[in-house]
Each structure stands twice: as C-alpha cells, then as structure tokens.
PDB file of C-alpha atoms in Angstrom:
ATOM      1  CA  MET A   6       7.132   4.784  20.794  1.00  0.00           C
ATOM      2  CA  THR A   7       5.896   4.251  16.431  1.00  0.00           C
ATOM      3  CA  PHE A   8       5.161   1.526  14.707  1.00  0.00           C
ATOM      4  CA  ASP A   9       5.532  -1.373  11.885  1.00  0.00           C
ATOM      5  CA  HIS A  10       1.712  -2.034  11.845  1.00  0.00           C
ATOM      6  CA  GLU A  11      -1.408   0.088  12.425  1.00  0.00           C
ATOM      7  CA  HIS A  12      -3.014  -2.831  14.478  1.00  0.00           C
ATOM      8  CA  VAL A  13      -1.954  -1.757  18.156  1.00  0.00           C
ATOM      9  CA  PRO A  14      -5.457  -1.193  20.404  1.00  0.00           C
ATOM     10  CA  THR A  15      -5.541   2.112  20.504  1.00  0.00           C
ATOM     11  CA  ASP A  16      -6.818   2.092  24.616  1.00  0.00           C
ATOM     12  CA  HIS A  17      -3.339   0.631  25.104  1.00  0.00           C
ATOM     13  CA  LEU A  18      -2.325   3.670  23.467  1.00  0.00           C
ATOM     14  CA  ARG A  19      -4.071   5.844  24.927  1.00  0.00           C
ATOM     15  CA  ALA A  20      -3.118   4.158  28.542  1.00  0.00           C
ATOM     16  CA  LEU A  21       0.711   4.650  27.592  1.00  0.00           C
ATOM     17  CA  GLN A  22       0.175   8.483  26.594  1.00  0.00           C
ATOM     18  CA  ASP A  23      -1.684   9.140  30.192  1.00  0.00           C
ATOM     19  CA  ALA A  24       1.660   7.670  31.446  1.00  0.00           C
ATOM     20  CA  GLY A  25       3.709   9.859  29.710  1.00  0.00           C
ATOM     21  CA  VAL A  26       4.849   7.966  26.497  1.00  0.00           C
ATOM     22  CA  ASN A  27       5.360  10.038  23.291  1.00  0.00           C
ATOM     23  CA  ILE A  28       3.362   7.875  20.841  1.00  0.00           C
ATOM     24  CA  GLN A  29       4.010   8.987  16.932  1.00  0.00           C
ATOM     25  CA  PRO A  30       1.414   8.714  15.488  1.00  0.00           C
ATOM     26  CA  GLY A  31      -1.008   9.126  18.514  1.00  0.00           C
ATOM     27  CA  PRO A  32      -4.387   6.804  18.479  1.00  0.00           C
ATOM     28  CA  ASP A  33      -6.638   9.388  17.002  1.00  0.00           C
ATOM     29  CA  ALA A  34      -4.725   9.698  13.833  1.00  0.00           C
ATOM     30  CA  LEU A  35      -3.727   5.808  13.766  1.00  0.00           C
ATOM     31  CA  GLU A  36      -7.944   5.143  14.109  1.00  0.00           C
ATOM     32  CA  HIS A  37      -7.890   5.970  10.564  1.00  0.00           C
ATOM     33  CA  ALA A  38      -6.069   3.448   9.220  1.00  0.00           C
ATOM     34  CA  GLN A  39      -7.380   0.749  11.705  1.00  0.00           C
ATOM     35  CA  ASP A  40     -11.041   1.538  11.039  1.00  0.00           C
ATOM     36  CA  LYS A  41     -12.273   1.907   7.249  1.00  0.00           C
ATOM     37  CA  LEU A  42     -15.527   2.834   8.082  1.00  0.00           C
ATOM     38  CA  VAL A  43     -13.509   5.793  10.128  1.00  0.00           C
ATOM     39  CA  MET A  44     -11.377   6.147   7.251  1.00  0.00           C
ATOM     40  CA  ARG A  45     -14.302   6.901   4.626  1.00  0.00           C
ATOM     41  CA  ALA A  46     -16.029   9.127   6.584  1.00  0.00           C
ATOM     42  CA  ALA A  47     -12.870  11.253   7.014  1.00  0.00           C
ATOM     43  CA  VAL A  48     -12.402  11.532   3.261  1.00  0.00           C
ATOM     44  CA  ASP A  49     -16.087  12.211   3.160  1.00  0.00           C
ATOM     45  CA  ARG A  50     -15.359  15.376   5.361  1.00  0.00           C
ATOM     46  CA  LEU A  51     -12.280  16.331   4.035  1.00  0.00           C
ATOM     47  CA  GLU A  52     -14.156  16.220   1.044  1.00  0.00           C
ATOM     48  CA  LEU A  53     -11.363  14.368  -0.945  1.00  0.00           C
ATOM     49  CA  PRO A  54     -12.049  11.952  -3.922  1.00  0.00           C
ATOM     50  CA  ASN A  55     -14.037   8.820  -2.345  1.00  0.00           C
ATOM     51  CA  PRO A  56     -15.744   5.770  -4.064  1.00  0.00           C
ATOM     52  CA  ALA A  57     -19.473   5.671  -2.900  1.00  0.00           C
ATOM     53  CA  TRP A  58     -19.276   3.778   0.188  1.00  0.00           C
ATOM     54  CA  SER A  59     -22.123   3.181   2.773  1.00  0.00           C
ATOM     55  CA  SER A  60     -21.749   1.155   6.695  1.00  0.00           C
ATOM     56  CA  VAL A  61     -23.643  -1.877   6.332  1.00  0.00           C
ATOM     57  CA  THR A  62     -25.360  -4.218   9.333  1.00  0.00           C
ATOM     58  CA  ASP A  63     -26.393  -6.772   7.561  1.00  0.00           C
ATOM     59  CA  VAL A  64     -27.664  -8.877   4.203  1.00  0.00           C
ATOM     60  CA  ASP A  65     -30.188  -6.670   3.423  1.00  0.00           C
ATOM     61  CA  ALA A  66     -28.894  -3.589   4.164  1.00  0.00           C
ATOM     62  CA  LEU A  67     -25.602  -4.784   1.673  1.00  0.00           C
ATOM     63  CA  VAL A  68     -28.489  -5.443  -0.925  1.00  0.00           C
ATOM     64  CA  ARG A  69     -29.902  -2.347  -0.722  1.00  0.00           C
ATOM     65  CA  PHE A  70     -26.504  -0.365  -1.055  1.00  0.00           C
ATOM     66  CA  GLY A  71     -25.925  -2.866  -3.950  1.00  0.00           C
ATOM     67  CA  ASP A  72     -29.302  -1.769  -5.542  1.00  0.00           C
ATOM     68  CA  GLU A  73     -28.920   2.079  -5.563  1.00  0.00           C
ATOM     69  CA  THR A  74     -24.969   2.074  -6.286  1.00  0.00           C
ATOM     70  CA  GLY A  75     -25.178  -1.330  -9.189  1.00  0.00           C
ATOM     71  CA  TRP A  76     -23.572  -4.843  -8.832  1.00  0.00           C
ATOM     72  CA  PRO A  77     -20.731  -5.920  -8.170  1.00  0.00           C
ATOM     73  CA  VAL A  78     -20.316  -4.236  -5.033  1.00  0.00           C
ATOM     74  CA  VAL A  79     -16.661  -5.024  -2.725  1.00  0.00           C
ATOM     75  CA  LEU A  80     -17.405  -5.956   0.513  1.00  0.00           C
ATOM     76  CA  LYS A  81     -14.548  -4.996   3.377  1.00  0.00           C
ATOM     77  CA  THR A  82     -14.141  -5.880   7.201  1.00  0.00           C
ATOM     78  CA  PRO A  83     -13.379  -2.612   8.473  1.00  0.00           C
ATOM     79  CA  ARG A  84     -10.599  -4.060  10.903  1.00  0.00           C
ATOM     80  CA  GLY A  85      -7.813  -6.146  10.564  1.00  0.00           C
ATOM     81  CA  GLY A  86      -7.838  -6.998   6.403  1.00  0.00           C
ATOM     82  CA  TYR A  87      -4.446  -6.587   4.784  1.00  0.00           C
ATOM     83  CA  ASP A  88      -3.352  -8.134   1.754  1.00  0.00           C
ATOM     84  CA  GLY A  89      -6.671  -8.681  -0.208  1.00  0.00           C
ATOM     85  CA  LYS A  90      -7.827 -10.369   3.514  1.00  0.00           C
ATOM     86  CA  GLY A  91     -11.031  -9.408   4.539  1.00  0.00           C
ATOM     87  CA  VAL A  92     -12.182  -8.590   1.264  1.00  0.00           C
ATOM     88  CA  ARG A  93     -14.729  -9.848  -1.293  1.00  0.00           C
ATOM     89  CA  ILE A  94     -16.708  -8.981  -4.408  1.00  0.00           C
ATOM     90  CA  VAL A  95     -20.291  -9.882  -4.241  1.00  0.00           C
ATOM     91  CA  ALA A  96     -21.704  -9.829  -7.457  1.00  0.00           C
ATOM     92  CA  SER A  97     -25.653  -9.778  -6.806  1.00  0.00           C
ATOM     93  CA  PRO A  98     -28.245 -10.090  -4.197  1.00  0.00           C
ATOM     94  CA  GLU A  99     -27.770 -13.754  -4.513  1.00  0.00           C
ATOM     95  CA  GLU A 100     -23.945 -13.756  -3.352  1.00  0.00           C
ATOM     96  CA  ALA A 101     -24.736 -10.927  -1.055  1.00  0.00           C
ATOM     97  CA  ALA A 102     -26.481 -13.614   0.982  1.00  0.00           C
ATOM     98  CA  GLU A 103     -23.936 -15.793   1.093  1.00  0.00           C
ATOM     99  CA  ALA A 104     -21.938 -12.980   3.466  1.00  0.00           C
ATOM    100  CA  ALA A 105     -24.118 -13.777   6.143  1.00  0.00           C
ATOM    101  CA  ASP A 106     -21.538 -15.692   8.123  1.00  0.00           C
ATOM    102  CA  TRP A 107     -19.702 -12.535   8.127  1.00  0.00           C
ATOM    103  CA  PHE A 108     -22.044 -10.120   9.437  1.00  0.00           C
ATOM    104  CA  GLU A 109     -21.997 -12.563  12.300  1.00  0.00           C
ATOM    105  CA  ALA A 110     -18.163 -12.460  12.502  1.00  0.00           C
ATOM    106  CA  MET A 111     -18.455  -8.385  12.526  1.00  0.00           C
ATOM    107  CA  SER A 112     -20.977  -5.649  12.108  1.00  0.00           C
ATOM    108  CA  PRO A 113     -21.440  -3.720  10.730  1.00  0.00           C
ATOM    109  CA  LEU A 114     -19.572  -4.107   7.809  1.00  0.00           C
ATOM    110  CA  LEU A 115     -17.957  -1.532   4.845  1.00  0.00           C
ATOM    111  CA  ALA A 116     -19.440  -1.675   1.296  1.00  0.00           C
ATOM    112  CA  GLU A 117     -18.054   0.062  -1.311  1.00  0.00           C
ATOM    113  CA  ALA A 118     -19.173   0.608  -5.560  1.00  0.00           C
ATOM    114  CA  LYS A 119     -16.414  -1.509  -7.347  1.00  0.00           C
ATOM    115  CA  VAL A 120     -14.236   1.262  -8.731  1.00  0.00           C
ATOM    116  CA  GLU A 121     -13.404   0.537 -12.717  1.00  0.00           C
ATOM    117  CA  PHE A 122     -10.018   1.930 -12.701  1.00  0.00           C
ATOM    118  CA  THR A 123      -6.988   1.966 -14.861  1.00  0.00           C
ATOM    119  CA  ARG A 124      -4.074   0.803 -12.177  1.00  0.00           C
ATOM    120  CA  GLU A 125      -3.427   1.448  -8.989  1.00  0.00           C
ATOM    121  CA  LEU A 126      -1.375   4.326  -7.442  1.00  0.00           C
ATOM    122  CA  SER A 127       0.538   5.178  -4.161  1.00  0.00           C
ATOM    123  CA  ALA A 128       1.261   8.736  -2.466  1.00  0.00           C
ATOM    124  CA  LEU A 129       3.955   8.658  -0.213  1.00  0.00           C
ATOM    125  CA  VAL A 130       4.828  11.618   2.181  1.00  0.00           C
ATOM    126  CA  ALA A 131       5.636  12.127   5.855  1.00  0.00           C
ATOM    127  CA  ARG A 132       5.253  14.806   8.423  1.00  0.00           C
ATOM    128  CA  THR A 133       6.604  15.816  12.007  1.00  0.00           C
ATOM    129  CA  PRO A 134       4.588  16.699  15.213  1.00  0.00           C
ATOM    130  CA  ASP A 135       5.954  20.691  14.730  1.00  0.00           C
ATOM    131  CA  GLY A 136       3.685  20.013  10.404  1.00  0.00           C
ATOM    132  CA  GLU A 137       6.774  19.839   8.266  1.00  0.00           C
ATOM    133  CA  ALA A 138       5.552  17.488   5.786  1.00  0.00           C
ATOM    134  CA  ARG A 139       6.943  16.262   2.370  1.00  0.00           C
ATOM    135  CA  ALA A 140       5.742  14.107  -0.236  1.00  0.00           C
ATOM    136  CA  TRP A 141       7.911  11.166  -2.587  1.00  0.00           C
ATOM    137  CA  PRO A 142       6.642  11.249  -6.284  1.00  0.00           C
ATOM    138  CA  VAL A 143       3.466   9.312  -6.881  1.00  0.00           C
ATOM    139  CA  VAL A 144       4.075   5.730  -7.672  1.00  0.00           C
ATOM    140  CA  HIS A 145       2.755   2.787  -9.855  1.00  0.00           C
ATOM    141  CA  THR A 146       1.382  -0.531  -7.796  1.00  0.00           C
ATOM    142  CA  ILE A 147       0.940  -3.834  -9.392  1.00  0.00           C
ATOM    143  CA  GLN A 148      -1.479  -5.947  -7.280  1.00  0.00           C
ATOM    144  CA  VAL A 149      -1.099  -9.744  -7.838  1.00  0.00           C
ATOM    145  CA  ASP A 150      -4.074 -11.563  -5.787  1.00  0.00           C
ATOM    146  CA  GLY A 151      -4.400  -8.869  -3.144  1.00  0.00           C
ATOM    147  CA  VAL A 152      -0.835  -8.410  -2.990  1.00  0.00           C
ATOM    148  CA  CYS A 153       1.821  -5.617  -3.880  1.00  0.00           C
ATOM    149  CA  ASP A 154       3.727  -7.161  -6.934  1.00  0.00           C
ATOM    150  CA  GLU A 155       5.658  -4.208  -8.181  1.00  0.00           C
ATOM    151  CA  VAL A 156       6.445  -0.629  -7.724  1.00  0.00           C
ATOM    152  CA  ILE A 157       7.454   1.619 -10.647  1.00  0.00           C
ATOM    153  CA  ALA A 158       8.830   4.965  -9.006  1.00  0.00           C
ATOM    154  CA  PRO A 159       7.725   7.268 -10.248  1.00  0.00           C
ATOM    155  CA  ALA A 160       4.449   6.073 -12.141  1.00  0.00           C
ATOM    156  CA  LEU A 161       4.940   7.000 -15.707  1.00  0.00           C
ATOM    157  CA  ASP A 162       3.233   8.317 -17.939  1.00  0.00           C
ATOM    158  CA  ILE A 163       0.638  10.518 -15.199  1.00  0.00           C
ATOM    159  CA  PRO A 164      -0.671  13.740 -15.972  1.00  0.00           C
ATOM    160  CA  LEU A 165       0.970  16.193 -14.198  1.00  0.00           C
ATOM    161  CA  GLU A 166      -2.607  17.588 -12.739  1.00  0.00           C
ATOM    162  CA  VAL A 167      -3.561  13.909 -11.332  1.00  0.00           C
ATOM    163  CA  ALA A 168      -0.002  13.631  -9.727  1.00  0.00           C
ATOM    164  CA  ALA A 169       0.372  16.686  -7.964  1.00  0.00           C
ATOM    165  CA  ALA A 170      -3.590  16.588  -6.753  1.00  0.00           C
ATOM    166  CA  ALA A 171      -2.555  13.393  -5.312  1.00  0.00           C
ATOM    167  CA  GLU A 172       0.329  14.388  -3.463  1.00  0.00           C
ATOM    168  CA  ASP A 173      -1.789  17.462  -2.183  1.00  0.00           C
ATOM    169  CA  ALA A 174      -4.517  14.615  -1.042  1.00  0.00           C
ATOM    170  CA  ALA A 175      -2.038  12.862   0.808  1.00  0.00           C
ATOM    171  CA  LEU A 176      -0.619  16.107   2.624  1.00  0.00           C
ATOM    172  CA  ARG A 177      -3.793  17.530   3.064  1.00  0.00           C
ATOM    173  CA  ILE A 178      -5.217  14.108   4.772  1.00  0.00           C
ATOM    174  CA  ALA A 179      -1.659  14.105   6.925  1.00  0.00           C
ATOM    175  CA  ALA A 180      -2.304  17.324   8.388  1.00  0.00           C
ATOM    176  CA  GLU A 181      -5.937  17.663   8.690  1.00  0.00           C
ATOM    177  CA  LEU A 182      -5.863  14.403  11.137  1.00  0.00           C
ATOM    178  CA  ASP A 183      -2.613  15.212  12.801  1.00  0.00           C
ATOM    179  CA  VAL A 184      -0.762  11.754  10.979  1.00  0.00           C
ATOM    180  CA  THR A 185       2.956  11.974  12.142  1.00  0.00           C
ATOM    181  CA  GLY A 186       5.350   9.810  10.532  1.00  0.00           C
ATOM    182  CA  VAL A 187       4.797   8.142   7.145  1.00  0.00           C
ATOM    183  CA  LEU A 188       1.966   8.005   5.629  1.00  0.00           C
ATOM    184  CA  ALA A 189       0.848   6.296   2.271  1.00  0.00           C
ATOM    185  CA  VAL A 190      -2.516   6.711   0.781  1.00  0.00           C
ATOM    186  CA  GLU A 191      -3.649   3.987  -1.976  1.00  0.00           C
ATOM    187  CA  LEU A 192      -5.356   5.002  -4.712  1.00  0.00           C
ATOM    188  CA  PHE A 193      -7.085   3.895  -7.843  1.00  0.00           C
ATOM    189  CA  GLU A 194      -6.522   6.037 -11.301  1.00  0.00           C
ATOM    190  CA  THR A 195      -9.772   6.707 -13.410  1.00  0.00           C
ATOM    191  CA  PRO A 196      -8.850   8.881 -16.056  1.00  0.00           C
ATOM    192  CA  GLY A 197     -11.518  11.319 -16.922  1.00  0.00           C
ATOM    193  CA  THR A 198     -13.408  11.373 -13.837  1.00  0.00           C
ATOM    194  CA  GLY A 199     -13.019  13.724 -11.588  1.00  0.00           C
ATOM    195  CA  ALA A 200      -9.785  14.548  -9.944  1.00  0.00           C
ATOM    196  CA  GLY A 201      -8.490  11.138 -12.009  1.00  0.00           C
ATOM    197  CA  PHE A 202      -7.757   9.049  -8.723  1.00  0.00           C
ATOM    198  CA  LEU A 203     -10.418   7.577  -5.841  1.00  0.00           C
ATOM    199  CA  ILE A 204      -9.069   7.057  -2.572  1.00  0.00           C
ATOM    200  CA  ASN A 205      -8.378   3.059  -1.596  1.00  0.00           C
ATOM    201  CA  GLU A 206      -6.979   2.596   1.721  1.00  0.00           C
ATOM    202  CA  LEU A 207      -4.443   5.016   4.080  1.00  0.00           C
ATOM    203  CA  ALA A 208      -1.584   3.668   5.753  1.00  0.00           C
ATOM    204  CA  MET A 209       0.811   5.054   8.705  1.00  0.00           C
ATOM    205  CA  ARG A 210       4.238   3.956   8.501  1.00  0.00           C
ATOM    206  CA  PRO A 211       6.613   2.854   6.080  1.00  0.00           C
ATOM    207  CA  HIS A 212       4.817   0.614   3.564  1.00  0.00           C
ATOM    208  CA  ASN A 213       5.371  -1.790   0.819  1.00  0.00           C
ATOM    209  CA  THR A 214       5.126   1.030  -2.165  1.00  0.00           C
ATOM    210  CA  GLY A 215       7.196   3.090  -0.427  1.00  0.00           C
ATOM    211  CA  HIS A 216      10.447   0.295  -0.512  1.00  0.00           C
ATOM    212  CA  TRP A 217      11.934   1.796  -3.306  1.00  0.00           C
ATOM    213  CA  THR A 218      12.743   4.648  -1.843  1.00  0.00           C
ATOM    214  CA  GLN A 219      15.848   2.584   0.184  1.00  0.00           C
ATOM    215  CA  ASP A 220      18.201   3.089  -2.928  1.00  0.00           C
ATOM    216  CA  GLY A 221      15.777   4.836  -5.535  1.00  0.00           C
ATOM    217  CA  SER A 222      15.572   8.431  -3.327  1.00  0.00           C
ATOM    218  CA  ILE A 223      17.501  10.614  -1.116  1.00  0.00           C
ATOM    219  CA  THR A 224      15.819  10.308   1.694  1.00  0.00           C
ATOM    220  CA  SER A 225      14.468   6.324   2.385  1.00  0.00           C
ATOM    221  CA  GLN A 226      11.048   6.200   4.129  1.00  0.00           C
ATOM    222  CA  PHE A 227      12.526   4.236   6.678  1.00  0.00           C
ATOM    223  CA  GLU A 228      15.149   7.543   7.938  1.00  0.00           C
ATOM    224  CA  GLN A 229      12.134   9.474   7.267  1.00  0.00           C
ATOM    225  CA  HIS A 230       9.764   8.096   9.628  1.00  0.00           C
ATOM    226  CA  LEU A 231      12.554   8.054  12.239  1.00  0.00           C
ATOM    227  CA  ARG A 232      13.268  11.999  11.212  1.00  0.00           C
ATOM    228  CA  ALA A 233       9.581  12.460  11.313  1.00  0.00           C
ATOM    229  CA  VAL A 234       8.714  11.064  14.447  1.00  0.00           C
ATOM    230  CA  LEU A 235      11.654  12.190  16.571  1.00  0.00           C
ATOM    231  CA  ASN A 236      10.357  15.877  15.180  1.00  0.00           C
ATOM    232  CA  LEU A 237      13.976  16.494  13.178  1.00  0.00           C
ATOM    233  CA  PRO A 238      14.616  18.209   9.648  1.00  0.00           C
ATOM    234  CA  LEU A 239      12.847  16.084   6.761  1.00  0.00           C
ATOM    235  CA  GLY A 240      15.454  15.053   4.196  1.00  0.00           C
ATOM    236  CA  ALA A 241      14.755  15.569   0.641  1.00  0.00           C
ATOM    237  CA  THR A 242      12.439  12.922  -1.076  1.00  0.00           C
ATOM    238  CA  ASP A 243      14.130  13.809  -4.842  1.00  0.00           C
ATOM    239  CA  ALA A 244      14.363  10.516  -7.226  1.00  0.00           C
ATOM    240  CA  LEU A 245      17.853   9.654  -7.667  1.00  0.00           C
ATOM    241  CA  ALA A 246      17.222   7.882 -11.139  1.00  0.00           C
ATOM    242  CA  PRO A 247      14.070   8.313 -14.204  1.00  0.00           C
ATOM    243  CA  VAL A 248      12.813   5.112 -13.162  1.00  0.00           C
ATOM    244  CA  THR A 249      12.907   2.597 -10.064  1.00  0.00           C
ATOM    245  CA  VAL A 250      11.339  -0.604  -9.697  1.00  0.00           C
ATOM    246  CA  MET A 251      10.414  -2.450  -6.584  1.00  0.00           C
ATOM    247  CA  LYS A 252      10.180  -6.269  -6.974  1.00  0.00           C
ATOM    248  CA  ASN A 253       8.581  -8.274  -4.204  1.00  0.00           C
ATOM    249  CA  PHE A 254       9.101 -12.081  -3.759  1.00  0.00           C
ATOM    250  CA  LEU A 255       7.074 -14.503  -1.559  1.00  0.00           C
ATOM    251  CA  GLY A 256       8.130 -17.355   0.312  1.00  0.00           C
ATOM    252  CA  GLY A 257       8.823 -20.118  -2.637  1.00  0.00           C
ATOM    253  CA  GLU A 258      10.834 -23.543  -3.136  1.00  0.00           C
ATOM    254  CA  ASN A 259      13.980 -22.158  -1.660  1.00  0.00           C
ATOM    255  CA  GLN A 260      14.010 -21.844   2.355  1.00  0.00           C
ATOM    256  CA  ASP A 261      17.591 -21.026   2.563  1.00  0.00           C
ATOM    257  CA  LEU A 262      17.373 -17.616   0.973  1.00  0.00           C
ATOM    258  CA  TYR A 263      21.075 -16.595   1.365  1.00  0.00           C
ATOM    259  CA  SER A 264      22.198 -19.629  -0.423  1.00  0.00           C
ATOM    260  CA  ALA A 265      21.012 -17.725  -3.781  1.00  0.00           C
ATOM    261  CA  TYR A 266      22.605 -14.633  -3.089  1.00  0.00           C
ATOM    262  CA  PRO A 267      25.932 -15.402  -5.326  1.00  0.00           C
ATOM    263  CA  MET A 268      23.711 -16.417  -8.163  1.00  0.00           C
ATOM    264  CA  ALA A 269      21.089 -13.254  -7.843  1.00  0.00           C
ATOM    265  CA  LEU A 270      23.957 -10.932  -7.282  1.00  0.00           C
ATOM    266  CA  ALA A 271      26.226 -11.884 -10.378  1.00  0.00           C
ATOM    267  CA  ALA A 272      23.296 -12.075 -12.366  1.00  0.00           C
ATOM    268  CA  GLU A 273      22.600  -8.323 -11.603  1.00  0.00           C
ATOM    269  CA  PRO A 274      25.017  -6.381 -10.136  1.00  0.00           C
ATOM    270  CA  ALA A 275      23.520  -3.328  -9.864  1.00  0.00           C
ATOM    271  CA  ALA A 276      20.127  -5.005  -8.221  1.00  0.00           C
ATOM    272  CA  LYS A 277      19.763  -4.370  -4.527  1.00  0.00           C
ATOM    273  CA  VAL A 278      18.031  -6.921  -2.743  1.00  0.00           C
ATOM    274  CA  HIS A 279      16.475  -6.992   0.488  1.00  0.00           C
ATOM    275  CA  CYS A 280      15.171  -9.678   2.810  1.00  0.00           C
ATOM    276  CA  TYR A 281      13.290  -9.256   5.956  1.00  0.00           C
ATOM    277  CA  GLY A 282      14.992 -12.877   7.926  1.00  0.00           C
ATOM    278  CA  LYS A 283      11.317 -14.012   8.258  1.00  0.00           C
ATOM    279  CA  SER A 284      11.161 -17.527   7.957  1.00  0.00           C
ATOM    280  CA  VAL A 285       9.808 -18.572   4.809  1.00  0.00           C
ATOM    281  CA  ARG A 286       6.175 -19.520   3.995  1.00  0.00           C
ATOM    282  CA  PRO A 287       4.504 -19.829   0.639  1.00  0.00           C
ATOM    283  CA  GLY A 288       3.044 -16.485  -0.436  1.00  0.00           C
ATOM    284  CA  ARG A 289       4.589 -15.142   2.783  1.00  0.00           C
ATOM    285  CA  LYS A 290       6.346 -11.332   1.871  1.00  0.00           C
ATOM    286  CA  ILE A 291      10.288 -12.177   2.467  1.00  0.00           C
ATOM    287  CA  GLY A 292      11.911  -9.684   0.509  1.00  0.00           C
ATOM    288  CA  HIS A 293      12.233  -7.533  -2.038  1.00  0.00           C
ATOM    289  CA  VAL A 294      14.349  -6.220  -5.166  1.00  0.00           C
ATOM    290  CA  ASN A 295      15.244  -2.642  -6.177  1.00  0.00           C
ATOM    291  CA  LEU A 296      16.786  -1.593  -9.216  1.00  0.00           C
ATOM    292  CA  MET A 297      17.247   1.719 -11.489  1.00  0.00           C
ATOM    293  CA  GLY A 298      17.110   2.514 -14.560  1.00  0.00           C
ATOM    294  CA  SER A 299      18.861   5.216 -16.393  1.00  0.00           C
ATOM    295  CA  SER A 300      16.028   6.034 -18.729  1.00  0.00           C
ATOM    296  CA  THR A 301      12.094   5.514 -18.543  1.00  0.00           C
ATOM    297  CA  THR A 302      12.288   4.073 -21.644  1.00  0.00           C
ATOM    298  CA  GLU A 303      13.907   1.022 -19.926  1.00  0.00           C
ATOM    299  CA  VAL A 304      11.151   0.475 -17.583  1.00  0.00           C
ATOM    300  CA  ASP A 305      10.228  -2.960 -19.180  1.00  0.00           C
ATOM    301  CA  SER A 306      13.969  -4.562 -19.210  1.00  0.00           C
ATOM    302  CA  VAL A 307      14.222  -2.897 -15.478  1.00  0.00           C
ATOM    303  CA  ARG A 308      11.044  -4.975 -14.793  1.00  0.00           C
ATOM    304  CA  ARG A 309      12.505  -8.064 -16.609  1.00  0.00           C
ATOM    305  CA  ARG A 310      16.221  -7.824 -14.972  1.00  0.00           C
ATOM    306  CA  ALA A 311      14.177  -7.238 -10.869  1.00  0.00           C
ATOM    307  CA  THR A 312      11.524 -10.248 -11.424  1.00  0.00           C
ATOM    308  CA  ALA A 313      14.872 -12.479 -12.634  1.00  0.00           C
ATOM    309  CA  VAL A 314      16.466 -11.642  -9.678  1.00  0.00           C
ATOM    310  CA  ALA A 315      13.677 -11.827  -6.837  1.00  0.00           C
ATOM    311  CA  GLY A 316      12.943 -15.396  -8.836  1.00  0.00           C
ATOM    312  CA  ILE A 317      16.447 -16.771  -8.324  1.00  0.00           C
ATOM    313  CA  ILE A 318      16.055 -15.788  -4.813  1.00  0.00           C
ATOM    314  CA  ARG A 319      12.714 -17.309  -4.081  1.00  0.00           C
ATOM    315  CA  ASP A 320      13.773 -20.948  -6.055  1.00  0.00           C
ATOM    316  CA  GLY A 321      16.973 -21.295  -5.265  1.00  0.00           C
ATOM    317  CA  ARG A 322      17.905 -21.546  -9.225  1.00  0.00           C
ATOM    318  CA  VAL A 323      18.332 -19.463 -12.266  1.00  0.00           C
ATOM    319  CA  PRO A 324      15.255 -19.227 -14.474  1.00  0.00           C
ATOM    320  CA  THR A 325      15.293 -21.389 -17.796  1.00  0.00           C
ATOM    321  CA  GLU A 326      13.300 -18.484 -19.044  1.00  0.00           C
ATOM    322  CA  GLU A 327      13.358 -14.781 -19.242  1.00  0.00           C
ATOM    323  CA  PRO A 328      10.864 -12.850 -17.431  1.00  0.00           C
ATOM    324  CA  SER A 329       8.373 -11.670 -19.632  1.00  0.00           C
ATOM    325  CA  ALA A 330       8.631  -7.787 -20.559  1.00  0.00           C
ATOM    326  CA  ILE A 331       5.218  -7.309 -19.746  1.00  0.00           C
ATOM    327  CA  PHE A 332       3.264  -8.213 -16.622  1.00  0.00           C
ATOM    328  CA  GLU A 333      -0.101  -8.354 -17.012  1.00  0.00           C
ATOM    329  CA  GLU A 334      -2.107  -6.460 -14.115  1.00  0.00           C
ATOM    330  CA  ASN A 335      -5.395  -7.477 -12.625  1.00  0.00           C
ATOM    331  CA  ALA A 336      -8.256  -5.278 -12.974  1.00  0.00           C
TER     332      ALA A 336
END
C-alpha cells in the first residue's frame, strides 16, 4: 500500500502492518510529513538548516516567541494544512491575540520565524526499502496565494554547492527517517546565509513540484515512486532538456476541459497537457502543462507559452493578450 497524500491515520496503517500489509512509506516515516512539529524536531536532530521555531500552546507563548525572534512570525497548524491553508502571518502581539480561536481548535501550534528568502526551491528524491536512492535536479517553484503555480527545472543560476547541499539534505532525510518512495523537500533559498537554504516542508509522495518529470526527465516521479515502493532498481533522473517549465491550471470559467484541447494543442504543439479528471471548481488544481526549452535562455518564452496553453484550457478560449514575459513571484 502506498499513498497519493499523507493524511492517513497512522493507527490505521500500523493495524494494517500488524495484519501483514506492506506499507510504503511506513507510518513512522509518514508522521514527519503529517505533523510539522515532528518534522521540525527531526530536522533539528539531523542538524539540517531549519528556521527558528517553537511549539506554542497559547497566545502568551506565541507572543514570547515573537518577542524573542522578532515580528512578524508564521503560525501554522501542525496537521492538515496544505496549499497555504492552516498558515497565518502574525505581525504583532496584538495580532497574536486574534489567533486565540486557533489554539481553541488545536494546540500546540507551530510558530516559525518569517524567513526572508529570494525564491522557493524543491529537492525531489526517491528511495527503496533496500536503501537505493536517487535525486532529480533541484527546481525553482513559484507560489501564488500559497499554491504552487509554476516550476522551472532545473533551478537557474543556483550555485552548484547550494544545489548539491540541497540534494544531500533530501537524501539524508530520506535515509535517516527511513522514507520509501518519492520525497519532496521544499526549501527557502537564502543566499549568503549558512547552507544557502532553509527547509520549509516535507511531502512523502509524488508532488506538484515534481510534475515536470513526466515529460522532462528520463524517469517520471510516478514511475519512480512505484519502482521505489516495490523495491525495484530506480530509474535514471537525468533531465531531457536544458529547461522544463510546469504550469498549473486551476478551475476557472471552462467546465468542459476537453472542449479546449483542440485550441490548446494547436496553439502549442510541443506542450504536454495533463488533466486530473477532477470536477472543476474555482481555485482547485485540475491539471498542468509541461513544456521544454532547448536552451536556458528560452526560459521566459517557455513560461509564456506554457501559461498561454494553461489559460486556453482553464478559460476555454484563446487569450486576447499574450501573457507577460516575466511573472512576479510572491515573497
């Protein structure tokens, strides 16, 4: 048994293990992706780059943390949050008092120092039960309103030592926590400080930041996950092009996505369109577009073209204006 999301009660999984079911990744590993407090403690234990953090049980503890580390701070629910949900920025002791309802619903919560970063990165690896592990190139991820919007693979202009350290950190987490299958380690890039990055979150499954591998890598994350959990030899993770862009599309005006395929595919014959078969709701991830470039200098053009295809499917029509060449990234 394996997973397409982490939020499966570990008690259920341990009961299945006791009944002889092969669970990959196991519940002891999976807990680090389910509970952010457990994850932060593990990152500290492994002496990997971690933002300042604390387990806080009430508003007073949150205020003490903010006064010690500086405001604003980030308050997170340890379990259940995703795509920006379960996260709030607390700018002052006065705003901390407004979080009292969160403590009533769940305690303790995770408080983190707000990280000043230049961009977000993701280090994707896979590991088998026998310990074989491989890493894909570190990628640049672009978030909009807490949701992954674009991925540029590999991350451009990243120092070689930072990329190597990020891959090594992800491989070490996989080994030390006995992770099997695909592991995504989401990172904040922090040039000039420490290793050049801080660890943000973990995901133990094929991940949105790895969707580019479906068309841009010798082995996709989905094939690799199955190889890994079945303890088969892992596939090569080399990139197939100098740059690959993955562009998500969310639910919009068009309810019949297939009706837009002729327009989208004619507009960009090199694009690979992946729809998830989900019902269309505003703001819901329903698919993505992958597009490769023959040179890193083409990245802006590739981003524009991938965005145009995603927009045709989302809206059911060809846009009247070309997407901007440069996409502003939320800090």
